[in-house]
Coordinates of C-alpha atoms in Angstrom, one line a residue:
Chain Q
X694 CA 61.7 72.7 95.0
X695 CA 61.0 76.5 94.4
X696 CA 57.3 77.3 96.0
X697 CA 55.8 78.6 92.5
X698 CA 51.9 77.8 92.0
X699 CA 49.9 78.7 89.8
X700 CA 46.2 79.4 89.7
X701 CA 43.5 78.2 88.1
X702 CA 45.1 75.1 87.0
X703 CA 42.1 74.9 84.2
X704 CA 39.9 77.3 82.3
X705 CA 37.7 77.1 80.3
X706 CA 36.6 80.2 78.1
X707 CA 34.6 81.8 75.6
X708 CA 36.2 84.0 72.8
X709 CA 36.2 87.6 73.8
X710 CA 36.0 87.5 77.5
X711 CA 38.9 88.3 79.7
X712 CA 41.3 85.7 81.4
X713 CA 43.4 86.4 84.1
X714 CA 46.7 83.9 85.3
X715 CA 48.5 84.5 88.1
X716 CA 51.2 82.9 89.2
X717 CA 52.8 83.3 92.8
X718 CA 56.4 82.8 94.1
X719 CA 57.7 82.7 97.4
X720 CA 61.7 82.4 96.7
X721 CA 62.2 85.9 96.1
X722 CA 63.0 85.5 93.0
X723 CA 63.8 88.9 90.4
X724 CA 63.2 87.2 87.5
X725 CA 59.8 85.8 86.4
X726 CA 58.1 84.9 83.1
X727 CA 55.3 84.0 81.4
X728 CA 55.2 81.0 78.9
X729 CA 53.0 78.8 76.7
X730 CA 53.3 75.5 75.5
X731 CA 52.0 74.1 72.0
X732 CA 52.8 71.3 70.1
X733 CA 56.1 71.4 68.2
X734 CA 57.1 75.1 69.9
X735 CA 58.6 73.4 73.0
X736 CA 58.2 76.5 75.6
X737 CA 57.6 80.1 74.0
X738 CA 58.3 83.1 76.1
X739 CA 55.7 85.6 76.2
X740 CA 56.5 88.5 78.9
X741 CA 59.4 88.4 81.6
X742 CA 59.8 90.5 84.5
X743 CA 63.3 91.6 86.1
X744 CA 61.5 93.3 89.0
X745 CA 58.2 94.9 90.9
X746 CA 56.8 97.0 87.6
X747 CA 59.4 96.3 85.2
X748 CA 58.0 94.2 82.1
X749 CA 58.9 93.4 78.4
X750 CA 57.7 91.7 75.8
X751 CA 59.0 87.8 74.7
X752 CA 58.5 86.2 71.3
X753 CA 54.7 86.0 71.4
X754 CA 53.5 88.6 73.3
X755 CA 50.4 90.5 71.2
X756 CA 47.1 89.5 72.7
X757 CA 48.6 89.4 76.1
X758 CA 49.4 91.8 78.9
X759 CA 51.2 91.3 82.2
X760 CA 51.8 93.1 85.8
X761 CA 53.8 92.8 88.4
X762 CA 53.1 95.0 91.9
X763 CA 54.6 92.6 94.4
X764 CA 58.1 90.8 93.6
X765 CA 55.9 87.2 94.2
X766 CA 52.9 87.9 92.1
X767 CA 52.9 87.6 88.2
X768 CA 49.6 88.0 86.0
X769 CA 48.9 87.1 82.5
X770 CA 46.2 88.6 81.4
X771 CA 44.1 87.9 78.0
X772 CA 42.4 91.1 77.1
X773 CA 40.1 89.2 74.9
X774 CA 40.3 85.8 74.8
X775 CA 41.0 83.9 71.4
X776 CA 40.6 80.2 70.1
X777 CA 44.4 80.5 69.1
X778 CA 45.4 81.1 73.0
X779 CA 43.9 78.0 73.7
X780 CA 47.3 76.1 75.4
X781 CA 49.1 75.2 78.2
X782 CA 50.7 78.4 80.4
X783 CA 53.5 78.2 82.7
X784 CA 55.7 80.8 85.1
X785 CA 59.0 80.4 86.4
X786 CA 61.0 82.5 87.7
X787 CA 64.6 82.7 88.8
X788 CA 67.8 84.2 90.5
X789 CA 69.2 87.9 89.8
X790 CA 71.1 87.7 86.2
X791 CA 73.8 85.4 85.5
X792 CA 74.4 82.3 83.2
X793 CA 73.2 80.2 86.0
X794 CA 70.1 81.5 86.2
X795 CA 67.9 77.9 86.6
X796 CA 64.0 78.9 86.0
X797 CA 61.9 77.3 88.2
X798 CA 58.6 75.9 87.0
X799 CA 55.1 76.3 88.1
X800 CA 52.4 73.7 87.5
X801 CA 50.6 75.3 84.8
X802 CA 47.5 76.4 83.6
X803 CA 45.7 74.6 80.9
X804 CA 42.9 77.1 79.0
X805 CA 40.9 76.4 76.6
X806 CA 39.1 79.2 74.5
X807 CA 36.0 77.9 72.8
Chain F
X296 CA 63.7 85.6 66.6
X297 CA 66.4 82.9 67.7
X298 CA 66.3 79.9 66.1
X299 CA 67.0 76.8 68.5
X300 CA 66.6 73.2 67.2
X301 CA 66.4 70.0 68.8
X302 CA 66.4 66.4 67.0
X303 CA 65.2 63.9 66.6
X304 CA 61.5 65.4 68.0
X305 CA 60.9 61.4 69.4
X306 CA 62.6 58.6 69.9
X307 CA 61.6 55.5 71.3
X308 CA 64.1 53.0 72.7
X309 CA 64.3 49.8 74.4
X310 CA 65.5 49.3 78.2
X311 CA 68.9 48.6 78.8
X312 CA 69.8 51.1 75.0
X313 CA 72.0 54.4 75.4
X314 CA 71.0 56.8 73.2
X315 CA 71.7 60.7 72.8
X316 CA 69.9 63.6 71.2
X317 CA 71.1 66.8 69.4
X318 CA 70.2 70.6 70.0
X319 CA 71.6 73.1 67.9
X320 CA 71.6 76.4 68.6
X321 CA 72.9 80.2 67.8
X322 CA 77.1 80.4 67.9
X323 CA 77.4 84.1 68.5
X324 CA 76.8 86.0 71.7
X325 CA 76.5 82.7 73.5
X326 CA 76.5 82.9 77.5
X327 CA 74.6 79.8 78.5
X328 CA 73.0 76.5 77.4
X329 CA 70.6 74.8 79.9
X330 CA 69.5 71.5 80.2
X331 CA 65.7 71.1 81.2
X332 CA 63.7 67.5 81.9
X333 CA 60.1 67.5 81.2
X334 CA 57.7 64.6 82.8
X335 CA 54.5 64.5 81.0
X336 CA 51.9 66.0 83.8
X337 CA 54.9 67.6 85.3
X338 CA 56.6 70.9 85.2
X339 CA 60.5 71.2 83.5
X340 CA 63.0 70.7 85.8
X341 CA 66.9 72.2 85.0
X342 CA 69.4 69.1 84.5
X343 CA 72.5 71.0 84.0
X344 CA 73.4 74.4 82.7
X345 CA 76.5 74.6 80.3
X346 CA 78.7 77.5 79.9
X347 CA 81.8 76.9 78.9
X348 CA 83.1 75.5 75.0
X349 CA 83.8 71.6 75.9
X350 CA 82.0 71.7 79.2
X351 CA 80.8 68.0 79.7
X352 CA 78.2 67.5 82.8
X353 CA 77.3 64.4 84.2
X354 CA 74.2 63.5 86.8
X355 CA 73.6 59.4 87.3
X356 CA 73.5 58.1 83.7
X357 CA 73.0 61.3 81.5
X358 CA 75.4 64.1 80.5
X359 CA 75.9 65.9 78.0
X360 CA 78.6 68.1 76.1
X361 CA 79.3 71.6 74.6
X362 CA 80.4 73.3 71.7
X363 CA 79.8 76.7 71.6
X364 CA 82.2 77.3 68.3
X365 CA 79.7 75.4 66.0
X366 CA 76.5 75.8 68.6
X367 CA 75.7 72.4 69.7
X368 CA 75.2 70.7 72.7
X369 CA 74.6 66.4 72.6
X370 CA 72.8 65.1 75.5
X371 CA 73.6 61.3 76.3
X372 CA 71.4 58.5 78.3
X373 CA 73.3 55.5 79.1
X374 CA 71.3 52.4 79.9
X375 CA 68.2 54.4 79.3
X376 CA 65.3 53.2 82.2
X377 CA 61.5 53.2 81.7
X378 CA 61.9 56.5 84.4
X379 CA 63.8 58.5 81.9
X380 CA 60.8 58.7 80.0
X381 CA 60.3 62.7 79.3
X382 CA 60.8 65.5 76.9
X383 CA 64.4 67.0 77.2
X384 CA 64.6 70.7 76.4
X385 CA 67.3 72.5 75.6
X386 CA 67.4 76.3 76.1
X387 CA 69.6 78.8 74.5
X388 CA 70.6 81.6 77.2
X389 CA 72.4 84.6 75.3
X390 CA 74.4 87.4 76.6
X391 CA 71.8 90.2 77.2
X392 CA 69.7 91.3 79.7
X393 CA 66.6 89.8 81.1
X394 CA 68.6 86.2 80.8
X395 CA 65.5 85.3 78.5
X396 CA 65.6 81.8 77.7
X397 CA 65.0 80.5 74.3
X398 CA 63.6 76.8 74.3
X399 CA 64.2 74.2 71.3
X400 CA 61.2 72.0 70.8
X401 CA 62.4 69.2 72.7
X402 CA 63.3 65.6 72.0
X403 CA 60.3 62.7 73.7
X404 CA 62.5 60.0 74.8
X405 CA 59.9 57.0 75.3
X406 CA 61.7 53.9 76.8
X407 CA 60.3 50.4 76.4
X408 CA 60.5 47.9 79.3

């Protein structure tokens, strides 16, 4: 199994404070990404990064920023927390390019914005 | 936004029953369709990864076949086990950079004993 945690595992938050998830890989990995989970939406990519400071935007990326200094650290952070963020996040990250590029999972984060 | 479907959403089954589920997906600029199993309280994990128009994969009792022309991909479970209880994703990998995966919403398979 890749070594991908995530931490926290569980939030809980009030609307309009920040939130910070990080997730941490120790495969080396170029590729990471940021996801969340809702019902009906299967997995929907937020941000991706293909390396240390290189970011870009997925399908749902406004009320969400990400960095990347270190090739096995990725944060998600919530600028200002909203009840419609409330959902379960996860990372993965994966090889350099190609059409067998497997993500690998983290545990995820479950947060809750009251 | 790329539009990747997966049916039925559930589907619940008895032991011993072989069953197979659908997910559609974009047919142009096609590079890679993956494969992923979901255990509830778990993360995904990749099952295959599908790149070729009439690949067919095969791990234990599940496979599953391509077609990249019309942009499907079936998913079969022979003698479905109370174990393959999960959500299978499918994820549409096209040919541009950042090999961003777009997910379907997944198919709960729920087998009875």
């Amino acid at each position: 199994d890749a070594g991908i945690t995530q931490s926290p595992r569980h939030k809980v938050t009030e609307t309009g404070t920040p939130v910070t998830l990080r997730c941490h890989q120790t495969e080396n990995h170029r590729y990471m990404y940021w996801y969340r989970q809702d019902p009906g939406h299967g997995l929907r990519l937020i941000h991706y990064s293909y390396g240390v400071k290189d970011t870009d935007k997925g399908e749902v990326s406004d009320g969400y920023s990400v960095s990347r200094s270190k090739t096995e650290d990725f944060l998600l952070t919530l600028e200002s927390a909203t009840s419609s963020q409330t959902s379960v996040y996860f990372c993965a990250s994966g090889q350099q390019g190609g059409a067998l590029n497997e993500q690998f999972f983290g545990p995820g984060t479950r947060l809750t914005v009251l | 936004i790329l539009n990747v479907e997966q049916s039925p959403q559930s589907l619940h089954v008895q032991e011993g029953d072989s069953t197979n589920f659908t997910c559609s997906f974009p047919s142009s600029n096609f590079y890679a369709l993956h494969w992923y199993r979901w255990e509830t309280a778990k993360s995904p994990e990749a099952l295959f990864v599908m790149t070729l128009n009439g690949d067919e994969k095969k791990k234990g009792r599940i496979s599953a076949t391509l077609n990249t022309k019309e942009g499907y991909s079936y998913l079969y479970i022979k003698g479905s086990q109370p174990e393959d209880s999960a959500t299978y994703l499918c994820a549409f990998n096209p040919n541009r950079p950042g090999n961003m995966l777009t997910f379907g919403g997944g198919t709960r398979l729920m087998v009875k004993p």
